[in-house]
XYZ file of C-alpha atoms in Angstrom:
761
model
C 23.477 131.241 65.038
C 25.242 128.890 62.649
C 25.079 125.215 63.416
C 27.986 123.750 65.338
C 28.866 121.481 62.425
C 29.399 124.334 59.973
C 32.871 125.605 59.213
C 33.865 128.945 60.677
C 34.381 130.446 57.206
C 30.861 129.581 56.044
C 28.970 127.093 53.923
C 30.269 128.276 50.547
C 33.958 127.865 51.333
C 35.840 125.724 48.853
C 37.244 123.674 51.758
C 33.761 122.477 52.726
C 33.785 118.758 51.938
C 37.529 118.744 51.234
C 38.978 115.283 51.952
C 41.991 116.593 53.891
C 39.745 118.812 56.021
C 37.383 115.936 56.764
C 40.412 113.879 57.775
C 41.412 116.534 60.331
C 37.849 116.737 61.698
C 37.871 112.968 62.322
C 41.379 113.167 63.772
C 43.821 110.430 64.573
C 46.694 109.231 66.687
C 50.128 110.804 66.247
C 53.407 110.217 68.049
C 54.538 113.333 69.870
C 58.344 113.673 70.089
C 59.980 115.680 72.881
C 63.313 113.877 73.189
C 65.005 110.621 72.224
C 63.408 108.945 75.249
C 60.047 110.814 75.267
C 57.929 109.685 72.314
C 54.268 109.105 73.138
C 51.068 108.575 71.169
C 48.415 111.254 71.503
C 45.059 111.751 69.748
C 44.678 114.985 67.755
C 41.667 116.363 65.917
C 40.364 119.612 64.467
C 37.327 120.812 66.386
C 34.083 121.521 64.563
C 34.605 125.290 64.696
C 37.651 124.665 62.463
C 39.609 127.250 64.472
C 40.850 124.990 67.249
C 42.979 121.845 67.490
C 42.150 119.461 70.308
C 44.562 116.883 71.707
C 44.575 114.572 74.658
C 47.009 115.106 77.495
C 48.003 112.740 80.268
C 48.736 115.506 82.752
C 46.749 115.202 85.949
C 44.941 118.521 85.709
C 44.979 118.921 81.915
C 43.459 115.785 80.452
C 42.335 117.603 77.300
C 44.069 120.567 75.736
C 43.491 122.853 72.775
C 45.384 125.448 70.778
C 44.106 127.914 68.210
C 44.943 127.546 64.527
C 45.791 131.243 64.683
C 48.717 130.405 66.992
C 50.388 128.408 64.188
C 53.090 130.139 62.176
C 53.758 127.328 59.690
C 53.764 123.552 59.141
C 56.984 121.817 58.076
C 56.910 118.490 56.288
C 59.632 115.950 57.119
C 62.396 116.133 59.718
C 62.773 119.885 59.276
C 62.874 120.890 62.939
C 65.863 120.727 65.239
C 64.003 118.342 67.548
C 63.116 115.815 64.846
C 66.615 115.913 63.363
C 68.109 115.268 66.775
C 65.658 112.709 68.165
C 64.552 110.645 65.143
C 66.195 108.494 62.494
C 66.388 109.285 58.769
C 64.115 106.374 57.791
C 61.034 108.110 59.318
C 61.575 111.285 57.243
C 58.329 110.904 55.270
C 56.259 110.215 58.399
C 57.351 113.380 60.234
C 56.018 116.901 60.365
C 56.279 119.865 62.737
C 53.791 122.515 63.787
C 55.730 125.751 64.300
C 54.058 128.257 66.622
C 54.295 132.016 66.709
C 56.306 133.625 69.508
C 58.467 131.537 71.830
C 56.253 128.464 72.081
C 58.116 125.230 71.427
C 57.529 123.398 68.124
C 55.143 120.449 68.151
C 57.075 117.555 66.551
C 54.892 114.679 65.363
C 55.194 111.314 63.594
C 52.254 109.830 61.654
C 51.651 106.103 61.240
C 51.817 106.278 57.427
C 53.134 108.509 54.655
C 49.580 109.191 53.459
C 48.428 110.249 56.938
C 51.420 112.599 57.272
C 50.538 114.090 53.884
C 46.909 114.615 54.898
C 47.816 116.274 58.190
C 50.275 118.635 56.495
C 48.045 119.444 53.507
C 44.947 119.916 55.664
C 46.664 122.293 58.081
C 48.321 124.207 55.239
C 44.948 124.649 53.511
C 43.395 126.068 56.675
C 46.341 128.437 57.250
C 46.240 129.544 53.623
C 42.516 130.183 53.801
C 42.921 132.215 57.001
C 45.484 134.478 55.318
C 43.067 135.114 52.431
C 40.308 136.355 54.734
C 39.742 140.084 54.676
C 39.475 141.996 57.932
C 35.666 142.010 57.927
C 35.500 138.235 57.430
C 38.041 137.723 60.199
C 35.953 139.927 62.462
C 32.738 138.033 61.678
C 34.283 134.649 62.316
C 35.784 135.791 65.598
C 32.371 137.040 66.766
C 30.553 133.875 65.648
C 33.177 131.754 67.366
C 32.596 133.652 70.606
C 28.850 133.095 70.122
C 29.403 129.350 69.859
C 31.406 129.342 73.074
C 28.655 131.302 74.832
C 26.024 128.787 73.635
C 26.636 126.476 76.577
C 23.941 123.887 75.819
C 24.641 123.892 72.049
C 20.974 124.443 71.118
C 21.817 127.229 68.636
C 19.832 129.681 70.772
C 20.980 132.455 73.066
C 19.410 133.118 76.454
C 19.911 136.357 78.384
C 22.504 134.636 80.572
C 24.362 133.386 77.489
C 24.195 136.860 75.951
C 25.870 138.368 79.028
C 28.546 135.676 78.900
C 29.093 136.389 75.204
C 29.507 140.139 75.788
C 32.196 139.452 78.387
C 33.918 137.090 75.952
C 34.161 139.794 73.309
C 35.674 142.143 75.912
C 32.749 144.445 76.706
C 31.151 144.964 80.111
C 27.540 146.156 80.197
C 25.228 146.605 83.160
C 22.329 144.222 83.560
C 19.736 146.800 82.525
C 21.441 147.524 79.170
C 21.850 143.795 78.477
C 18.135 143.261 79.190
C 17.108 146.164 76.910
C 19.315 144.843 74.097
C 17.941 141.344 74.568
C 14.312 142.515 74.589
C 14.860 144.575 71.412
C 15.999 141.430 69.575
C 13.589 138.890 71.114
C 10.729 139.575 68.703
C 9.120 136.208 69.472
C 9.088 136.861 73.247
C 10.360 133.299 73.696
C 13.056 134.162 76.235
C 15.827 133.183 73.823
C 17.241 134.470 70.558
C 17.475 132.283 67.478
C 17.854 132.601 63.693
C 16.947 136.124 62.461
C 16.902 137.415 66.051
C 20.563 136.520 66.490
C 21.287 138.168 63.133
C 19.513 141.336 64.387
C 21.558 141.208 67.595
C 24.736 140.805 65.539
C 23.843 143.834 63.363
C 23.247 145.980 66.464
C 26.532 144.771 67.901
C 28.739 145.621 64.930
C 27.083 148.968 64.172
C 29.753 151.673 63.904
C 28.489 155.194 64.355
C 31.697 156.739 63.002
C 31.282 154.930 59.661
C 27.694 156.204 59.431
C 28.887 159.791 59.863
C 31.628 159.516 57.210
C 29.398 157.687 54.745
C 26.534 160.138 55.239
C 28.831 163.078 54.534
C 29.829 161.775 51.089
C 26.782 159.735 49.951
C 24.838 162.407 48.050
C 22.959 159.998 45.754
C 20.024 158.956 47.889
C 21.225 156.432 50.464
C 24.157 155.170 48.412
C 27.506 156.516 47.265
C 27.726 157.096 43.528
C 31.042 156.543 41.783
C 31.420 160.336 41.747
C 30.819 160.472 45.509
C 33.458 157.815 46.089
C 35.960 159.638 43.876
C 35.262 162.831 45.845
C 36.038 160.902 49.059
C 39.281 159.476 47.627
C 40.512 162.853 46.380
C 39.461 165.174 49.201
C 39.503 162.967 52.297
C 42.041 160.269 51.511
C 44.236 162.685 49.514
C 44.912 159.993 46.922
C 45.865 160.445 43.277
C 42.726 158.731 41.966
C 40.599 158.637 38.820
C 37.022 157.686 38.061
C 38.381 154.304 36.893
C 39.957 153.769 40.325
C 36.622 154.443 42.039
C 34.833 152.007 39.698
C 37.482 149.378 40.401
C 36.937 149.704 44.185
C 33.162 149.370 43.782
C 33.518 146.297 41.597
C 35.988 144.741 44.017
C 34.336 145.434 47.375
C 30.629 146.159 46.889
C 28.527 143.267 48.236
C 25.153 144.242 46.754
C 24.852 143.185 43.091
C 22.175 145.761 42.248
C 24.312 148.586 43.655
C 27.343 147.232 41.841
C 25.453 147.281 38.515
C 24.738 151.004 39.031
C 28.353 151.648 40.087
C 27.107 152.571 43.549
C 28.645 151.670 46.912
C 26.495 150.795 49.923
C 27.553 151.374 53.510
C 28.559 147.700 53.817
C 30.693 147.969 50.679
C 32.257 151.187 51.993
C 33.202 149.504 55.281
C 34.567 146.524 53.344
C 36.797 148.900 51.323
C 38.054 150.662 54.470
C 39.071 147.319 55.964
C 41.207 146.264 52.966
C 44.823 147.192 52.308
C 43.603 150.227 50.311
C 42.122 151.484 53.587
C 45.132 150.586 55.711
C 47.410 153.165 57.281
C 50.371 151.478 55.555
C 50.882 152.445 51.911
C 50.291 149.246 49.853
C 52.941 150.368 47.340
C 55.551 149.982 50.083
C 54.670 146.304 50.539
C 56.765 145.725 47.419
C 60.389 146.663 46.828
C 60.025 150.246 45.611
C 63.422 151.767 46.430
C 66.519 151.900 44.234
C 68.416 148.673 45.034
C 71.423 149.482 42.823
C 73.262 151.619 45.404
C 76.296 150.220 47.320
C 75.115 148.105 50.282
C 76.582 150.576 52.804
C 73.909 153.053 51.607
C 71.193 150.927 53.252
C 70.000 150.193 56.752
C 70.290 146.391 57.094
C 68.055 144.364 59.416
C 70.477 142.660 61.819
C 70.442 140.188 64.690
C 72.795 139.782 67.645
C 73.717 136.332 69.003
C 71.123 134.956 66.610
C 71.460 131.397 67.903
C 69.935 132.218 71.313
C 66.264 131.582 72.027
C 66.288 133.259 75.460
C 68.898 134.885 77.729
C 72.671 135.139 77.275
C 73.724 132.924 80.217
C 71.787 129.669 80.317
C 69.183 129.740 77.534
C 69.022 127.265 74.650
C 70.898 127.716 71.371
C 68.961 126.536 68.337
C 68.771 126.514 64.561
C 65.132 127.571 65.084
C 66.349 130.996 66.222
C 68.091 131.488 62.861
C 64.996 130.347 60.979
C 62.738 132.773 62.874
C 65.135 135.698 62.318
C 65.567 134.974 58.599
C 61.821 134.570 58.086
C 61.452 138.058 59.591
C 63.784 139.301 56.813
C 66.845 139.662 59.046
C 69.799 140.040 56.646
C 72.755 139.839 59.057
C 73.005 136.919 61.493
C 75.708 136.183 64.030
C 77.571 132.904 64.573
C 79.754 132.512 67.698
C 81.990 129.586 66.761
C 83.882 127.366 69.220
C 85.658 124.018 69.129
C 83.209 121.182 69.593
C 83.475 117.507 70.440
C 84.457 114.956 67.784
C 86.211 117.653 65.754
C 82.967 119.446 64.802
C 82.716 123.206 65.520
C 79.719 124.366 67.550
C 77.865 127.620 68.101
C 76.998 128.904 71.563
C 77.653 131.845 73.892
C 81.141 130.953 75.121
C 81.939 130.539 78.834
C 78.220 130.344 79.706
C 75.672 127.593 80.286
C 73.842 128.189 77.002
C 73.395 124.982 75.020
C 75.401 124.189 71.887
C 74.334 123.604 68.298
C 76.489 122.207 65.492
C 77.946 124.813 63.130
C 77.079 122.701 60.084
C 73.438 122.363 61.203
C 73.188 126.144 61.484
C 74.658 126.608 58.002
C 72.145 124.069 56.620
C 69.252 125.941 58.258
C 70.525 129.270 56.935
C 70.852 127.818 53.433
C 67.272 126.514 53.572
C 65.557 129.653 54.919
C 67.766 132.619 53.970
C 65.817 133.717 50.904
C 62.226 132.665 51.613
C 61.142 136.141 52.780
C 63.738 138.274 51.003
C 65.966 137.530 48.015
C 68.579 140.094 49.031
C 72.030 139.168 50.429
C 72.603 137.680 53.873
C 75.705 138.563 55.891
C 77.101 135.818 58.146
C 78.920 137.604 60.972
C 81.506 135.144 62.348
C 82.900 135.445 65.848
C 85.661 132.879 65.595
C 87.156 131.152 68.669
C 88.070 127.869 66.991
C 91.437 126.182 66.560
C 92.927 125.960 63.075
C 91.612 122.492 62.269
C 88.044 123.335 63.148
C 88.330 126.663 61.294
C 89.248 124.702 58.168
C 86.186 122.523 58.738
C 84.021 125.657 59.106
C 85.263 126.841 55.714
C 84.616 123.407 54.178
C 81.060 123.310 55.570
C 80.222 126.767 54.218
C 81.679 126.009 50.788
C 80.005 122.600 50.463
C 76.606 123.551 51.941
C 76.162 127.078 50.562
C 77.703 126.215 47.192
C 77.700 128.874 44.509
C 75.572 131.182 46.670
C 78.634 131.775 48.889
C 80.619 134.805 47.782
C 84.279 133.664 47.555
C 85.709 136.450 45.378
C 84.799 140.014 44.387
C 82.132 140.352 41.707
C 84.485 142.452 39.582
C 87.420 141.146 37.545
C 89.633 143.802 39.073
C 90.131 145.236 42.547
C 86.850 146.987 43.519
C 86.794 150.484 44.971
C 83.282 150.367 46.438
C 80.659 147.897 47.630
C 78.376 146.115 45.170
C 74.630 146.694 45.499
C 71.904 144.510 47.052
C 70.625 144.004 43.505
C 73.984 142.619 42.349
C 74.254 140.431 45.461
C 70.774 138.876 45.299
C 70.744 135.329 46.644
C 74.344 135.521 47.899
C 75.967 134.934 51.287
C 78.653 137.378 52.459
C 81.047 136.341 55.214
C 82.033 138.951 57.805
C 85.140 138.153 59.829
C 88.896 138.491 60.144
C 91.143 138.317 57.081
C 94.897 137.674 56.960
C 95.663 140.106 54.140
C 94.275 142.858 51.964
C 91.597 142.050 49.390
C 93.823 143.161 46.518
C 95.938 140.041 47.113
C 93.156 138.167 45.287
C 94.248 139.909 42.074
C 98.022 139.827 42.620
C 100.279 137.324 40.867
C 102.428 136.786 43.916
C 102.604 133.592 45.958
C 99.463 132.547 47.814
C 100.985 133.634 51.148
C 100.938 132.014 54.577
C 98.539 129.207 55.396
C 97.870 130.677 58.844
C 98.762 133.670 60.982
C 97.715 135.505 64.090
C 95.029 138.194 64.114
C 93.422 140.117 66.961
C 90.080 138.923 68.285
C 86.834 140.515 67.215
C 86.039 143.587 69.336
C 82.913 141.978 70.806
C 84.756 138.749 71.602
C 87.508 140.659 73.388
C 84.980 142.583 75.460
C 83.063 139.437 76.390
C 85.957 137.105 77.116
C 88.798 139.149 78.487
C 87.433 142.019 80.525
C 88.615 141.604 84.115
C 87.045 142.793 87.331
C 89.238 144.632 89.840
C 89.022 144.548 93.632
C 86.445 147.343 93.582
C 84.186 145.348 91.285
C 84.982 147.628 88.339
C 85.658 146.141 84.936
C 89.122 146.888 83.606
C 89.661 147.727 79.958
C 89.584 144.626 77.780
C 92.962 143.510 76.485
C 93.137 142.241 72.942
C 94.540 138.767 72.447
C 95.696 137.139 69.246
C 94.156 134.057 67.695
C 95.482 131.968 64.828
C 93.443 132.275 61.635
C 93.375 129.616 58.924
C 93.809 130.820 55.350
C 90.851 128.715 54.154
C 88.507 130.701 56.445
C 90.266 134.010 55.839
C 89.851 133.713 52.078
C 86.056 133.619 52.400
C 86.017 137.160 53.814
C 85.557 139.504 50.830
C 83.510 142.646 51.454
C 83.267 142.571 55.269
C 86.730 142.370 56.819
C 86.605 143.048 60.565
C 89.093 145.597 61.891
C 89.461 147.475 65.164
C 88.193 151.053 65.216
C 90.936 153.559 66.047
C 89.152 156.795 65.190
C 87.427 158.372 62.215
C 90.562 160.044 60.849
C 92.524 156.792 61.092
C 89.725 154.955 59.284
C 89.574 157.607 56.567
C 93.339 157.550 55.997
C 94.180 153.855 56.348
C 91.081 151.647 56.002
C 89.902 150.201 52.713
C 86.169 150.463 51.990
C 85.606 146.774 52.819
C 87.240 147.032 56.268
C 84.520 147.488 58.868
C 84.352 147.909 62.625
C 81.977 146.719 65.315
C 80.999 149.087 68.132
C 79.470 148.217 71.469
C 76.308 150.198 72.080
C 77.743 152.656 74.656
C 80.637 153.662 72.401
C 78.373 153.952 69.354
C 75.782 156.054 71.206
C 78.535 158.329 72.528
C 79.924 158.830 69.010
C 76.406 159.458 67.676
C 75.902 162.160 70.321
C 79.310 163.833 70.266
C 80.604 163.259 66.719
C 77.492 162.669 64.628
C 78.790 164.376 61.471
C 82.014 162.351 61.504
C 80.079 159.126 62.146
C 77.689 159.857 59.252
C 80.583 160.578 56.879
C 82.366 157.407 58.036
C 79.243 155.394 57.172
C 79.110 156.881 53.675
C 82.075 154.749 52.642
C 82.263 152.038 55.339
C 79.949 149.603 57.074
C 79.415 149.842 60.846
C 77.984 147.147 63.086
C 76.578 147.941 66.540
C 76.013 145.263 69.200
C 74.352 145.241 72.661
C 76.401 145.688 75.823
C 77.718 142.495 77.403
C 75.837 143.459 80.564
C 72.522 142.718 78.804
C 72.539 139.117 79.993
C 68.729 139.075 79.894
C 68.908 139.644 76.104
C 67.310 143.086 76.445
C 67.761 145.639 73.689
C 69.018 149.188 73.218
C 67.351 151.958 71.225
C 68.449 151.590 67.573
C 67.116 154.986 66.439
C 70.115 157.192 67.424
C 72.409 154.789 65.541
C 70.236 154.893 62.414
C 70.292 158.698 62.727
C 74.093 158.449 62.541
C 73.882 156.339 59.377
C 74.931 153.028 60.989
C 73.802 150.153 58.795
C 74.082 146.967 60.887
C 72.372 147.803 64.189
C 72.161 144.319 65.721
C 69.359 143.539 68.175
C 68.343 140.487 70.188
C 65.530 139.209 67.968
C 64.368 136.724 70.604
C 63.300 139.451 73.045
C 59.952 141.236 72.571
C 60.535 144.920 73.281
C 59.819 148.451 72.144
C 63.221 148.451 70.447
C 62.336 145.372 68.394
C 58.987 146.982 67.476
C 60.966 149.938 66.105
C 63.193 147.581 64.127
C 60.141 145.842 62.681
C 58.696 149.263 61.825
C 61.889 150.455 60.144
C 62.044 147.388 57.906
C 58.290 147.037 57.291
C 58.576 148.989 54.049
C 60.454 148.173 50.840
C 58.880 144.763 50.470
C 60.227 143.279 53.737
C 63.540 143.015 51.907
C 65.613 143.707 55.041
C 67.262 146.619 53.212
C 66.027 150.223 53.476
C 67.766 152.956 51.499
C 69.161 155.703 53.708
C 68.055 159.296 52.943
C 70.159 161.314 50.490
C 71.668 163.427 53.261
C 73.185 160.311 54.864
C 74.733 159.105 51.611
C 76.550 162.008 49.943
C 79.934 163.376 51.168
C 79.032 167.078 51.036
C 76.335 166.693 53.704
C 76.404 168.776 56.875
C 73.572 166.816 58.490
C 73.811 166.504 62.259
C 70.737 164.958 63.942
C 71.634 166.566 67.276
C 71.706 170.200 66.069
C 69.569 170.266 62.885
C 71.177 173.169 61.065
C 69.428 174.327 57.900
C 69.694 171.867 55.019
C 67.789 169.572 52.644
C 66.994 167.209 55.539
C 64.630 169.814 57.015
C 61.335 168.989 55.298
C 59.040 170.178 58.064
C 55.692 168.424 58.284
C 52.666 168.795 60.518
C 51.167 165.438 61.439
C 47.481 165.767 62.389
C 45.996 162.652 63.958
C 42.577 161.780 65.348
C 42.332 158.507 67.262
C 38.691 157.623 66.615
C 38.005 154.085 67.817
C 39.230 150.524 68.224
C 37.634 147.221 67.318
C 37.722 143.821 69.020
C 40.729 144.223 71.270
C 41.771 140.880 72.793
C 41.166 140.013 76.421
C 44.412 139.869 78.392
C 43.194 137.496 81.086
C 41.160 134.712 79.504
C 41.152 132.764 82.762
C 38.931 135.389 84.385
C 35.576 135.535 82.656
C 34.764 139.010 84.009
C 38.154 140.532 83.181
C 37.596 143.394 80.698
C 40.278 145.772 79.450
C 40.323 149.553 79.984
C 42.099 150.584 76.766
C 44.057 153.737 76.028
C 46.127 154.612 72.950
C 49.636 156.048 72.942
C 51.113 157.550 69.781
C 54.908 157.801 69.775
C 57.250 159.463 67.281
C 60.877 158.284 67.059
C 63.518 159.987 64.944
C 65.967 162.848 65.461
C 65.832 164.157 69.064
C 63.761 167.196 68.034
C 61.025 164.914 66.646
C 60.871 162.345 69.461
C 57.690 162.657 71.546
C 54.646 160.776 72.828
C 50.964 161.578 73.376
C 48.093 159.479 74.694
C 44.316 159.296 74.925
C 42.236 158.865 78.037
C 41.341 155.304 79.014
C 37.899 153.810 78.259
C 36.524 151.773 81.119
C 35.424 148.176 80.552
C 35.223 148.158 76.747
C 37.676 146.337 74.541
C 35.108 145.570 71.830
C 34.351 149.001 70.367
C 35.887 151.796 72.493
C 35.650 155.296 71.012
C 37.958 158.231 71.822
C 37.677 160.878 69.061
C 40.792 162.594 70.408
C 43.043 164.749 68.227
C 46.813 165.278 68.366
C 49.335 167.312 66.424
C 53.006 166.506 65.925
C 55.563 168.835 64.344
C 58.136 166.807 62.393
C 61.492 168.246 61.294
C 63.137 165.262 59.548
C 60.306 163.019 58.259
C 62.635 160.671 56.345
C 64.065 159.334 59.626
C 60.819 159.340 61.652
C 58.898 156.272 62.819
C 55.345 156.255 64.212
C 54.410 153.699 66.868
C 50.838 153.068 67.972
C 50.526 151.416 71.359
C 47.256 150.164 72.864
C 47.456 149.427 76.575
C 45.156 148.223 79.339
C 45.170 151.050 81.879
C 45.928 150.135 85.483
C 46.058 152.906 88.080
C 47.933 150.716 90.579
C 50.662 149.213 88.387
C 52.261 149.365 84.957
C 49.849 149.230 82.035
C 49.694 145.943 80.111
C 50.298 145.813 76.358
C 47.233 144.955 74.255
C 48.736 145.554 70.819
C 51.190 147.710 68.893
C 52.060 148.775 65.358
C 55.046 150.714 64.028
C 55.811 152.062 60.561
C 57.893 154.761 58.857
C 56.220 158.171 58.768
C 56.876 158.234 55.005
C 54.784 155.043 54.580
C 51.585 156.576 56.008
C 48.440 157.027 53.946
C 46.329 160.129 54.647
C 42.649 160.124 55.510
C 40.467 157.612 57.354
C 42.553 154.506 57.938
C 42.545 151.267 59.885
C 45.672 150.419 61.881
C 46.356 146.685 62.350
C 47.571 145.617 65.775
C 50.376 143.177 66.519
C 51.282 141.123 69.581
C 54.495 141.784 71.492
C 56.101 139.109 69.280
C 55.144 141.034 66.137
C 52.335 138.710 64.991
C 49.028 140.112 63.686
C 46.047 140.040 66.057
C 43.516 138.962 63.393
C 40.346 140.763 64.441
C 41.755 143.781 66.299
C 42.593 147.246 65.035
C 42.421 151.012 65.471
C 40.470 153.438 63.307
C 42.097 156.836 62.846
C 42.052 159.934 60.673
C 45.433 161.398 59.791
C 46.859 164.112 57.636
C 50.572 164.662 56.982
C 50.969 168.151 55.558
C 53.798 170.507 54.718
C 54.327 172.819 57.682
C 53.327 176.436 57.119
């Protein structure tokens, strides 16, 4: 076992001896900020495993606490969190930094005692995070195992007794009976000393990570003695992985991933090199070419599905949860391209954002716009739509317009891109780096090009459809909600003039929209109405979306911020299917899967049959047409590796994993199949179970892998999940990464599968 003073990434790492890293290992006192009145000094340090941060706590039962580096999403230098902006003064800007966690965990806001110390904390943590992201899957796996070994080594003597070995096996999520543990221990204890050390631990490690399935695959293709020749590897790539590959491609893989120099010189690949290759992105289920923008981005924006958020400001539920700029940052960093702002009059003349007539907290409109400006284009450079739900009085509307113009600057779209009245939407390519305002407008867009007088400074317009539903639906004596009545609100010209390509109008039917609505006039639909239209008038809905934009939002009854199924709305060609990004759910997994491809741009080009007027596509009936590209999806779920424990508080708690494979798309394609459960093994369970799925419309299909802990007495618990478009799959033997319910990668865990997507006979 490695010494406790060595870094978790090994002796040769370039961070070994780095001054910033050494600073973190020594640690120091930082001021933790929770509110204007709660600012307390606490000692923080990086533990010697370099995977864990330790800090003191003054709680009665938690005097010392830790968190994993892997739980950190990012580190922000300066007063860049909502908490620090609210609770600290500008003069401490250079002393401040924030640790932003994955999921819903609250930011850790800290103040250093000097500018240099703040710099060292930020740089040191950023170096560690950067190095973690560079690790390949095999390195991540090794470090996870060695870290568990360290924890099992209770007396820190760098040896492993039989008792410590049993504890270690439980830590890595595998339950073995005492006899097997004793046999394994005896096989490795060559010195008969009663403990394992040095080479004996290495032998134990090799036995532990042995993968029978890799042996079988490698043995089938390695015809040159005990190693794969370059010809053998090419044969594997062509016949098993079904890749378009050349001899040069095979050589490149050997040179990149082979670990043995003598094998590399002969252009051979050992079993270790082969496993290394399978665990890289070339061996991933997700096509690496789709990690970049690969689709045509010059089509009108209504030809794309657009990643969209509902009530983006909320961190939790719709009634009493906090509103925060952090919610916008998280959504934008996940490539969300349409965010919602519910705007109300605030104190001191400043408009605020919150869920009106509820106990949700309020956040300043200008602070939200600043956060959007800062983070809008860090993940994707393609346009962001700001969907305004306006409840403000005229004066505060004018201030909203001023804030957007002054803060967003030239990135804010304030006039059409063309020099004459447009007849169709511009493309995402043309709108790169721009902000588009969606909201009410006092007049037609062609008034921008007319030579007539500028028109009225204000006028009345009807409320947004969602606002009317939320604010004005009444309940009768029987407890039934009456139909919402539209009310008028006054709209300031300054705000109206910022609405260019996304003018909100009420939906009065497809024929009415076709005959009277301009292309830039768009409607919002509550989920029940949209789903009904998608089921009963799919063709009309699809044709409507060929020239217009449609936005769908969750029912007002979803006060818990739950989500609806977006797939039927995508099937109907709806572009802006807004979900509650703050709520982990199957529906959000599907959204993440839909927008995983095309370089995480937040824009995915709709299939041809959803874009061209002559189409007869109807997802509910599937008449014959170019959308029917029948495929047979063969899948073998082979094994899983290093699934996380779900109950770390119980040492003997081991998962009983099973795998579900779900297809989402047109109704004819939607189905689910699952493996048996494996008892007491989350480390290396093996299923070798095969499934077949018949797919009618592959261009709209999503595949979701779900790994659960089986429980016969209650609902299964989620271990990990992964979703991707069927058209982004790679054939052959592939590793499937696993994500948490929040959509974050579980570093060491994954599935190993064999799949083949073939034209149906």
